[in-house]
GROMACS .gro file of C-alpha atoms in nm:
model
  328
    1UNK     CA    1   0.357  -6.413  -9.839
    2UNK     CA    2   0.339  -6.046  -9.897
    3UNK     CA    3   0.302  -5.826  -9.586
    4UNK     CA    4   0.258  -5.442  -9.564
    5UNK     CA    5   0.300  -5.219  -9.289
    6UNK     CA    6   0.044  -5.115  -9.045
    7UNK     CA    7  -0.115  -4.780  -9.103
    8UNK     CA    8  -0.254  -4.600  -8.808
    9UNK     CA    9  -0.518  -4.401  -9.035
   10UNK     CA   10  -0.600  -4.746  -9.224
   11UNK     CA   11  -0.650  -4.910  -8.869
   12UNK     CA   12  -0.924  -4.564  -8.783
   13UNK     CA   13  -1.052  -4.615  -9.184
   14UNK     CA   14  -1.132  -4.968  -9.182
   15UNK     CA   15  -1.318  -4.943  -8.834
   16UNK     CA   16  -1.529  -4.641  -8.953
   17UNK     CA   17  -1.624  -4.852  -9.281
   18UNK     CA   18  -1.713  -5.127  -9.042
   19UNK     CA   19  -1.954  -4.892  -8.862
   20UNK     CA   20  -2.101  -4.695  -9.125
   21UNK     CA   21  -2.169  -5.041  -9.295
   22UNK     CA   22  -2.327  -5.165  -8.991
   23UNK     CA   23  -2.555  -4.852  -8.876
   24UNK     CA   24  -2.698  -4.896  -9.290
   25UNK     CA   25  -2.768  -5.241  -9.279
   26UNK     CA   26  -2.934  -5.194  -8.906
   27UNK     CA   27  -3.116  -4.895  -9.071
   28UNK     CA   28  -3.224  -5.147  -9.353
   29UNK     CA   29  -3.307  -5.400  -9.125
   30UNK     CA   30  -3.593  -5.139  -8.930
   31UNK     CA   31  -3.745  -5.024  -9.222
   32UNK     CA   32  -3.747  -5.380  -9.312
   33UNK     CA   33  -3.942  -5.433  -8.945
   34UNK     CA   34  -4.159  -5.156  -9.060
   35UNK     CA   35  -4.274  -5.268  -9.365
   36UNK     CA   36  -4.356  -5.611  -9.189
   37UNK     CA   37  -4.549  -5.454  -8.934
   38UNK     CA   38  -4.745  -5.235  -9.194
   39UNK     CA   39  -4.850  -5.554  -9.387
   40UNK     CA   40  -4.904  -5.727  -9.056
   41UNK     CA   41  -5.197  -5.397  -8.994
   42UNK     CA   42  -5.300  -5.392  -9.290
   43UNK     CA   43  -5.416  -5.759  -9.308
   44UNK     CA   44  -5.691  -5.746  -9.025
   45UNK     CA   45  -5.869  -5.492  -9.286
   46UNK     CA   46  -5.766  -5.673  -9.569
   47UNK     CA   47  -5.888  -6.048  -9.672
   48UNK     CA   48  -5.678  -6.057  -9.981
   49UNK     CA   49  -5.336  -6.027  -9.742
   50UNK     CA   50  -5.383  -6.282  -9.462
   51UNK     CA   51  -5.252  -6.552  -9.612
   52UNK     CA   52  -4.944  -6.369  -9.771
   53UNK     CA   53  -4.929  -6.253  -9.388
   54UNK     CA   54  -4.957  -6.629  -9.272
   55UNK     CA   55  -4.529  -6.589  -9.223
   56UNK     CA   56  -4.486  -6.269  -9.112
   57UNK     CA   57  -4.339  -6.431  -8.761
   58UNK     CA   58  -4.076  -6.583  -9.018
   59UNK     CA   59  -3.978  -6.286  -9.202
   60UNK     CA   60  -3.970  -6.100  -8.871
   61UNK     CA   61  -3.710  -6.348  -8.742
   62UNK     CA   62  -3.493  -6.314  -9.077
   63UNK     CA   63  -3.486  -5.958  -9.040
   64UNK     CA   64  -3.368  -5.995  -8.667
   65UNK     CA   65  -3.110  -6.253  -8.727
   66UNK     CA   66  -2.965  -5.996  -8.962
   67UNK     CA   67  -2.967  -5.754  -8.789
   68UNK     CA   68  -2.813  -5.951  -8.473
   69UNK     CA   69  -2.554  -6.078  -8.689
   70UNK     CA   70  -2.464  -5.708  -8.772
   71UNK     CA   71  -2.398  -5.567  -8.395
   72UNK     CA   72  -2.203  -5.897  -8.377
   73UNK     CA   73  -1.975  -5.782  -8.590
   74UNK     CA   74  -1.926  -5.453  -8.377
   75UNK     CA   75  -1.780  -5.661  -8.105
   76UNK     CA   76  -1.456  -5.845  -8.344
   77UNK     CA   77  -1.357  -5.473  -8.413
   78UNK     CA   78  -1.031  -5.367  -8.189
   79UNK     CA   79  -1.247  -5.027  -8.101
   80UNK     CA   80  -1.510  -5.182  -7.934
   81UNK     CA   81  -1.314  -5.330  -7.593
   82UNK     CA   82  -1.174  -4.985  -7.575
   83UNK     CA   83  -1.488  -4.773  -7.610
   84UNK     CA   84  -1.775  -4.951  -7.486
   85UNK     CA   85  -1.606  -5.166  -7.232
   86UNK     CA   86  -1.314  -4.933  -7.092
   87UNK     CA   87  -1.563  -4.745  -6.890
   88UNK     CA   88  -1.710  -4.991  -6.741
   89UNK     CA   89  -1.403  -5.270  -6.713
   90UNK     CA   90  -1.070  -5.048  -6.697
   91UNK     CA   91  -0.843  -5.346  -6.631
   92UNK     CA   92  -0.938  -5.598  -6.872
   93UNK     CA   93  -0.602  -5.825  -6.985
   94UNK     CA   94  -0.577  -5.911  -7.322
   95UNK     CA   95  -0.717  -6.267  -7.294
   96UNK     CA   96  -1.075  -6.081  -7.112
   97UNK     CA   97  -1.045  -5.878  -7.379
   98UNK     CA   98  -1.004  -6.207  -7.631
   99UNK     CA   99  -1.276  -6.376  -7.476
  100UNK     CA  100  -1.491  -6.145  -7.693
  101UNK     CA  101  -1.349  -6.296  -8.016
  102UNK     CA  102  -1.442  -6.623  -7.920
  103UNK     CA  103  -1.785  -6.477  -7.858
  104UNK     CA  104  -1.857  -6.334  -8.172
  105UNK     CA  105  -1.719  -6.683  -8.362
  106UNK     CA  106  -1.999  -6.852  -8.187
  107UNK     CA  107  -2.276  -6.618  -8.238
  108UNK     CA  108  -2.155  -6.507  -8.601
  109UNK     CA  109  -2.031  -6.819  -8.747
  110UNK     CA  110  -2.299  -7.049  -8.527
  111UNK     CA  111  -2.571  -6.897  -8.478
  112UNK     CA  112  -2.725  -6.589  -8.631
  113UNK     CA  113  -2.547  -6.606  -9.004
  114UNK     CA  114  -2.615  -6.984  -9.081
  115UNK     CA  115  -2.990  -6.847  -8.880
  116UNK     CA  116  -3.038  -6.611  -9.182
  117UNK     CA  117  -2.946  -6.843  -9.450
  118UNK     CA  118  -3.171  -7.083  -9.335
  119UNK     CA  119  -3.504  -6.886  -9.330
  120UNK     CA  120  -3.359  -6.753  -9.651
  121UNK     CA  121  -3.362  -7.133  -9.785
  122UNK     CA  122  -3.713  -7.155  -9.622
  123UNK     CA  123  -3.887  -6.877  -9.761
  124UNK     CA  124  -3.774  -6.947 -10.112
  125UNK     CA  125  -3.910  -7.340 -10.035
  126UNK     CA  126  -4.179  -7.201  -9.894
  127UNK     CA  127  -4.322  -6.985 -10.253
  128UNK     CA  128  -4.393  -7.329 -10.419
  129UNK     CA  129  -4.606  -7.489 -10.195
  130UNK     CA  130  -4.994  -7.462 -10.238
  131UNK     CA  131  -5.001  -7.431  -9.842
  132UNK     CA  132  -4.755  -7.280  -9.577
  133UNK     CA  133  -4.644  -7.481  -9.262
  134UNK     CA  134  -4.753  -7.285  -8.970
  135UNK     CA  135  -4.514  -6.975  -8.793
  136UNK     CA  136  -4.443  -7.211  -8.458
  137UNK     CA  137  -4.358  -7.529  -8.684
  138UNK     CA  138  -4.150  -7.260  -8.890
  139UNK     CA  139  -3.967  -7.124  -8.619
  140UNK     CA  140  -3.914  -7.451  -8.473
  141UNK     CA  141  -3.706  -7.572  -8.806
  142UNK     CA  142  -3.518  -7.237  -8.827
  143UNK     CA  143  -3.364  -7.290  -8.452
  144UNK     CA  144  -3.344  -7.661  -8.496
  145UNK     CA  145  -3.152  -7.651  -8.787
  146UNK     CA  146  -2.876  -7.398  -8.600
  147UNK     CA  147  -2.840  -7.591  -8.305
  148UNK     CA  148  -2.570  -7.842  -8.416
  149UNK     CA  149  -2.353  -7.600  -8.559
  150UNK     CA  150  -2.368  -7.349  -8.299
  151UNK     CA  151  -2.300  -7.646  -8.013
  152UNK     CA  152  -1.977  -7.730  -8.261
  153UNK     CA  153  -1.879  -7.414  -8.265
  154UNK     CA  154  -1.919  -7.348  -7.872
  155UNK     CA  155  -1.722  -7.677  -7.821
  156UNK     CA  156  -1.411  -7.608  -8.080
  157UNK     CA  157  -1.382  -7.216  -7.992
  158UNK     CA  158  -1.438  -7.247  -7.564
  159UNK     CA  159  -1.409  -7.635  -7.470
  160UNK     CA  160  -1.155  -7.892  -7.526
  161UNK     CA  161  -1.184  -7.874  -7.873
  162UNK     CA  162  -1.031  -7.573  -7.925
  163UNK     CA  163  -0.699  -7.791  -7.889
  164UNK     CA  164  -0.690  -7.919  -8.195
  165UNK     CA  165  -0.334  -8.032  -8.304
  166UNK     CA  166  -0.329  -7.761  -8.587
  167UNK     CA  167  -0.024  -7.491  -8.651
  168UNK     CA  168  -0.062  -7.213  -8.413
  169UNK     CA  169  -0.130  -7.016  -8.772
  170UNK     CA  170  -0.448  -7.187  -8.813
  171UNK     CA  171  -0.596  -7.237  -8.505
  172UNK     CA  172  -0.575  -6.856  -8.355
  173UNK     CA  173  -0.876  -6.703  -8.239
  174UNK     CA  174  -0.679  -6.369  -8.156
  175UNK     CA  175  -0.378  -6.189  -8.195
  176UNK     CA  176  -0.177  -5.915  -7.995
  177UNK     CA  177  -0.102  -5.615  -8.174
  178UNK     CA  178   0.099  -5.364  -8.009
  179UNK     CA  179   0.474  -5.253  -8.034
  180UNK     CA  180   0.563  -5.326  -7.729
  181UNK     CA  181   0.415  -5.670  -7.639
  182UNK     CA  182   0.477  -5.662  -7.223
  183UNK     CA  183   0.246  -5.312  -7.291
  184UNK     CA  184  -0.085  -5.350  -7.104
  185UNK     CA  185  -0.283  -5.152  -7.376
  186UNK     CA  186  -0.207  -5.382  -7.624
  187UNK     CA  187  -0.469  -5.397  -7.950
  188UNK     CA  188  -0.664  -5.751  -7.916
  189UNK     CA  189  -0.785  -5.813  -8.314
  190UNK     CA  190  -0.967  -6.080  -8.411
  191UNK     CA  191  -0.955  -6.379  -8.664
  192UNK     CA  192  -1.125  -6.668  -8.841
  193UNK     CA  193  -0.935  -7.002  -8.677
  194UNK     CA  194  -0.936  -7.326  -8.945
  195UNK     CA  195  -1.167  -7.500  -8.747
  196UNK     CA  196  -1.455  -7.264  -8.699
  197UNK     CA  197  -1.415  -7.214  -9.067
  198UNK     CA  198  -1.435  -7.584  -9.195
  199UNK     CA  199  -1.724  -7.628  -8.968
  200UNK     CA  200  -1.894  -7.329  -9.164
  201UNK     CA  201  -1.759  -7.439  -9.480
  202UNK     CA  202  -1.925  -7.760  -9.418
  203UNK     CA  203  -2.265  -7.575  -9.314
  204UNK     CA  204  -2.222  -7.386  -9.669
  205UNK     CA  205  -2.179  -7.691  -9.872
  206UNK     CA  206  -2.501  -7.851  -9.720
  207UNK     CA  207  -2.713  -7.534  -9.742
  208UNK     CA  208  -2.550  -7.466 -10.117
  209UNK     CA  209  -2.712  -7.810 -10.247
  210UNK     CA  210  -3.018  -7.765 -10.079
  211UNK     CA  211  -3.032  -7.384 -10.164
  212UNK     CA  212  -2.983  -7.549 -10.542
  213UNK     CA  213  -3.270  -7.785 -10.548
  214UNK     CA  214  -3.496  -7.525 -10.406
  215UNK     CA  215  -3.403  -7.263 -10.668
  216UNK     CA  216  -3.499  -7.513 -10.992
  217UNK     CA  217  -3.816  -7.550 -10.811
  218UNK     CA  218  -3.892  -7.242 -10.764
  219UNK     CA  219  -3.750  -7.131 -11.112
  220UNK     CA  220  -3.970  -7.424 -11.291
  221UNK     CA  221  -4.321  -7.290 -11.136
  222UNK     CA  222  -4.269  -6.943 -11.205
  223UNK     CA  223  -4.337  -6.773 -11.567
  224UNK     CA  224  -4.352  -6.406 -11.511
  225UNK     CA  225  -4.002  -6.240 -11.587
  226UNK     CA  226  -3.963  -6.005 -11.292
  227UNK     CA  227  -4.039  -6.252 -11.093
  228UNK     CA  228  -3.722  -6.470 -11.265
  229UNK     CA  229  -3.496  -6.192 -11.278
  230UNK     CA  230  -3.571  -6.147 -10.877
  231UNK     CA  231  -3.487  -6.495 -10.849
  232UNK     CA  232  -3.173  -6.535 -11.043
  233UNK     CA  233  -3.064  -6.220 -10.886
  234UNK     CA  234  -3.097  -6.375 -10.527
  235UNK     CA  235  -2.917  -6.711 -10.674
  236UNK     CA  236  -2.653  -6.509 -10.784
  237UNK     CA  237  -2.592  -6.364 -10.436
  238UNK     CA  238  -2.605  -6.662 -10.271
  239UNK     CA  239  -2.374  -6.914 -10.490
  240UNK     CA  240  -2.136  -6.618 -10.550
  241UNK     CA  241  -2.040  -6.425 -10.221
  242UNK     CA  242  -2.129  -6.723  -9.940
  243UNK     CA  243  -1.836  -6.985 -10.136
  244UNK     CA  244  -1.621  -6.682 -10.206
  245UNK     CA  245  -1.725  -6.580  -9.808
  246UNK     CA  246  -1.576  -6.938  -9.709
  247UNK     CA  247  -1.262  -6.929  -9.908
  248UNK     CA  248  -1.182  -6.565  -9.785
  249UNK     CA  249  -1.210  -6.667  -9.416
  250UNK     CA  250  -1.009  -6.958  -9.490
  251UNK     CA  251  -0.728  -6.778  -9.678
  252UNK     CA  252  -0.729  -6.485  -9.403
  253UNK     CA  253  -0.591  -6.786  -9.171
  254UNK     CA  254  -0.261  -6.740  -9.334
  255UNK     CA  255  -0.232  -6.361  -9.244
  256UNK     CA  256  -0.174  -6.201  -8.948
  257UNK     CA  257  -0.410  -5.954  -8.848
  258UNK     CA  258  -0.183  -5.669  -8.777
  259UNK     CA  259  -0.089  -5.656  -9.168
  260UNK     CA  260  -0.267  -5.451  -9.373
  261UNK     CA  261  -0.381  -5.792  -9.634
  262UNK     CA  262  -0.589  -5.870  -9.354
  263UNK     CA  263  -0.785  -5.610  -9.362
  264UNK     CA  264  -0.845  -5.679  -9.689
  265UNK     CA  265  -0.962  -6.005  -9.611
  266UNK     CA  266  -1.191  -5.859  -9.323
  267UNK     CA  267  -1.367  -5.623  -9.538
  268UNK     CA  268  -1.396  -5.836  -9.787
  269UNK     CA  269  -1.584  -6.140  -9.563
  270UNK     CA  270  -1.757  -5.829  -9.384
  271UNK     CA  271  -1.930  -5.727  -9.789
  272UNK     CA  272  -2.000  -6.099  -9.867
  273UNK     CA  273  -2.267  -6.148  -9.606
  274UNK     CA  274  -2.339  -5.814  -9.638
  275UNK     CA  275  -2.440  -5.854 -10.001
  276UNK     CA  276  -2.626  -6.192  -9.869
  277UNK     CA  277  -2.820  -5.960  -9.609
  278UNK     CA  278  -2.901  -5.702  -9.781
  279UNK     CA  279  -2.976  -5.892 -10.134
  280UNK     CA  280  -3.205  -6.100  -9.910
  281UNK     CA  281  -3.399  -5.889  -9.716
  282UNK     CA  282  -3.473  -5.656 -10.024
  283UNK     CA  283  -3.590  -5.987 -10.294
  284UNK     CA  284  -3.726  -6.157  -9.976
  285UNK     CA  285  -3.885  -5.890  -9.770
  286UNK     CA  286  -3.938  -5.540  -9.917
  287UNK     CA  287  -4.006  -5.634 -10.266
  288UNK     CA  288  -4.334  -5.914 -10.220
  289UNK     CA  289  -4.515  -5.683  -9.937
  290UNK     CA  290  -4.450  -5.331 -10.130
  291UNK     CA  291  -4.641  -5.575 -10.452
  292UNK     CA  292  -4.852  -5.702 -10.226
  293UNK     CA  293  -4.947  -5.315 -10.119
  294UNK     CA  294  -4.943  -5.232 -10.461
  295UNK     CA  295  -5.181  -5.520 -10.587
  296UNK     CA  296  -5.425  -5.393 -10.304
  297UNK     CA  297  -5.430  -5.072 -10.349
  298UNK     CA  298  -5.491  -5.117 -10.735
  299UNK     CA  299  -5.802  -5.340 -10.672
  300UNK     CA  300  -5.945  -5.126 -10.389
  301UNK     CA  301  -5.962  -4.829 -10.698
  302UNK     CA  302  -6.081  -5.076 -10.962
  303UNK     CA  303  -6.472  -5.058 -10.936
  304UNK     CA  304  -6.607  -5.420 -10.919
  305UNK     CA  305  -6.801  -5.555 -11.178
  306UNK     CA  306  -7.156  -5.668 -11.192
  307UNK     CA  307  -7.278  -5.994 -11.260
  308UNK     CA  308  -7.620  -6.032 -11.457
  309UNK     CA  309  -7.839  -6.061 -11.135
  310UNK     CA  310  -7.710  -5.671 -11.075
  311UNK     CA  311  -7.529  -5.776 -10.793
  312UNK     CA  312  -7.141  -5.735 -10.775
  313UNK     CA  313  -6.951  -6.049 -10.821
  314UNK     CA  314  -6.757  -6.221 -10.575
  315UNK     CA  315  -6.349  -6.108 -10.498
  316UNK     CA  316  -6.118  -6.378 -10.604
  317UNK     CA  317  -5.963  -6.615 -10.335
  318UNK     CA  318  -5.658  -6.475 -10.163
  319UNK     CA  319  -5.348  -6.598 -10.302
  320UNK     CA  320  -5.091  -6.825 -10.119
  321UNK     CA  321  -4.771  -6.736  -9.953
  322UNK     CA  322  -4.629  -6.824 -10.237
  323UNK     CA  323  -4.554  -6.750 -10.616
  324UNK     CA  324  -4.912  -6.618 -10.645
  325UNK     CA  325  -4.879  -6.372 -10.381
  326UNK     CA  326  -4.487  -6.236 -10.502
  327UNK     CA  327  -4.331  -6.382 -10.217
  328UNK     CA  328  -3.994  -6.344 -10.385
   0.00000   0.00000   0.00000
């Protein structure tokens, strides 16, 4: 294995891409919440929205899980202990400091990333059906479906489990950086242990398949072209950067975190569900409501035609939550 030395600078560079790439996605993720509370108004004046509205709760909880997964990832990042929680905890040890590590495995990789990829797989499920399950039942599914692998992930990163007879290569949740290791200000940096990454691997495969079947549905009921290209271009996304995502945090394993490769690897995991995120909430959010705006502002200036009793004729039935109302 090739190793490179540790550059201060690249240590301050990586951790101000990590927060620059974090405030834009959060950014993304509120104008996301605005546009979902704009359709959410405008539906109680407008007949033609409230079923396309009929998820809103659903893409409301996408949009938070991405954004939660985001200010997770501000915790793994060797400033954070010394910024946010120095003030407040002054002698944290490296293991306290650790501890935060094993948090963000559990919420990242357990909870709120396999969360978004879920209602990801559920909206695009969703656009085919004639009728859409209702937001409780919905929101049920999306939690139900993370429980086992978050309660896999708790066990293997903070119970017994985490003693899995593994090399000590594979199974570390954190290293200590620092010259001097008896130094008390040692840099705590985190990494992706085998286990917690087979466990998501395995979570990938599953949601890969069923993210498959799903997509030829979806691709076999639509015929308009931007509505194909929207959908190949989420496919893409998906069966591109979450395997590539997987193999990353797998490979990273077999670096030590105070080397400059694994930053490589970080940034590089850090961009794949990035990509996922942001790909997601623009195809699965912003795109359908700003059509949906569009489509209702273009028949509000469209005068309505007359029938041959002189009166005006009846507005068509409101489209589904699905491919007839562009919900991706």
């Amino acid at each position: 294995m090739i190793f490179f030395s540790p550059l201060p600078f690249l240590k301050s560079a990586v951790e101000l891409f990590f927060v620059a790439s974090i405030a834009a996605l959060l950014g993304f993720s509120l104008f996301c919440i605005c546009f979902i509370l704009l359709i959410r108004f405008k539906s109680r004046s407008s007949r033609h929205l409230q079923n396309f509205n009929s998820l809103w709760t659903v893409r409301f909880l996408f949009v938070v899980f991405i954004a939660c997964w985001a200010l997770t990832e501000v915790i793994r990042l060797p400033l954070f202990p010394h910024i946010y929680l120095r003030p407040l905890f002054p002698q944290l040890t490296p293991p306290q400091q650790a501890s935060f590590c094993k948090l963000h495995l559990v919420l990242s990789l357990g909870f709120f990333e396999p969360g978004f990829l879920v209602i990801l797989l559920f909206l695009l499920d969703v656009s085919v059906k004639q009728t859409t399950p209702k937001s409780f039942l919905s929101v049920f599914y999306v939690f139900a479906s993370c429980v086992p692998l978050f309660l896999l992930q708790v066990y293997f990163v903070f119970l017994d489990g985490s003693d899995v007879c593994l090399p000590e290569t594979l199974n570390r949740i954190w290293f200590r950086f620092s010259i001097d290791q008896d130094h008390d200000d040692a840099t705590i940096m985190c990494a992706y242990p085998f286990v917690s990454t087979v466990l998501f691997g395995i979570f990938g495969v599953i949601f890969i398949l069923s993210f498959m079947l799903s997509f030829w549905k979806v691709v076999s009921h639509v015929i308009n072209k931007a509505l194909k290209v929207r959908i190949f271009a989420l496919a893409f996304t998906i069966l591109i950067f979450l395997p590539l995502q997987i193999l990353l945090m797998g490979l990273s394993a077999f670096w030590t975190p105070n080397k400059t490769t694994h930053d490589g690897f970080a940034i590089a995991v850090f961009l794949t569900t990035f990509a996922c995120a942001v790909v997601g909430e623009g195809i699965l959010v912003i795109k359908p409501i700003a059509d949906s705006l569009n489509a209702i502002c273009g028949r509000a200036e469209q005068p309505l035609p007359e029938n041959c009793h002189g009166e005006s004729s009846s507005a068509p039935p409101p489209a589904e939550d699905g491919v007839g109302a562009v919900t991706v």
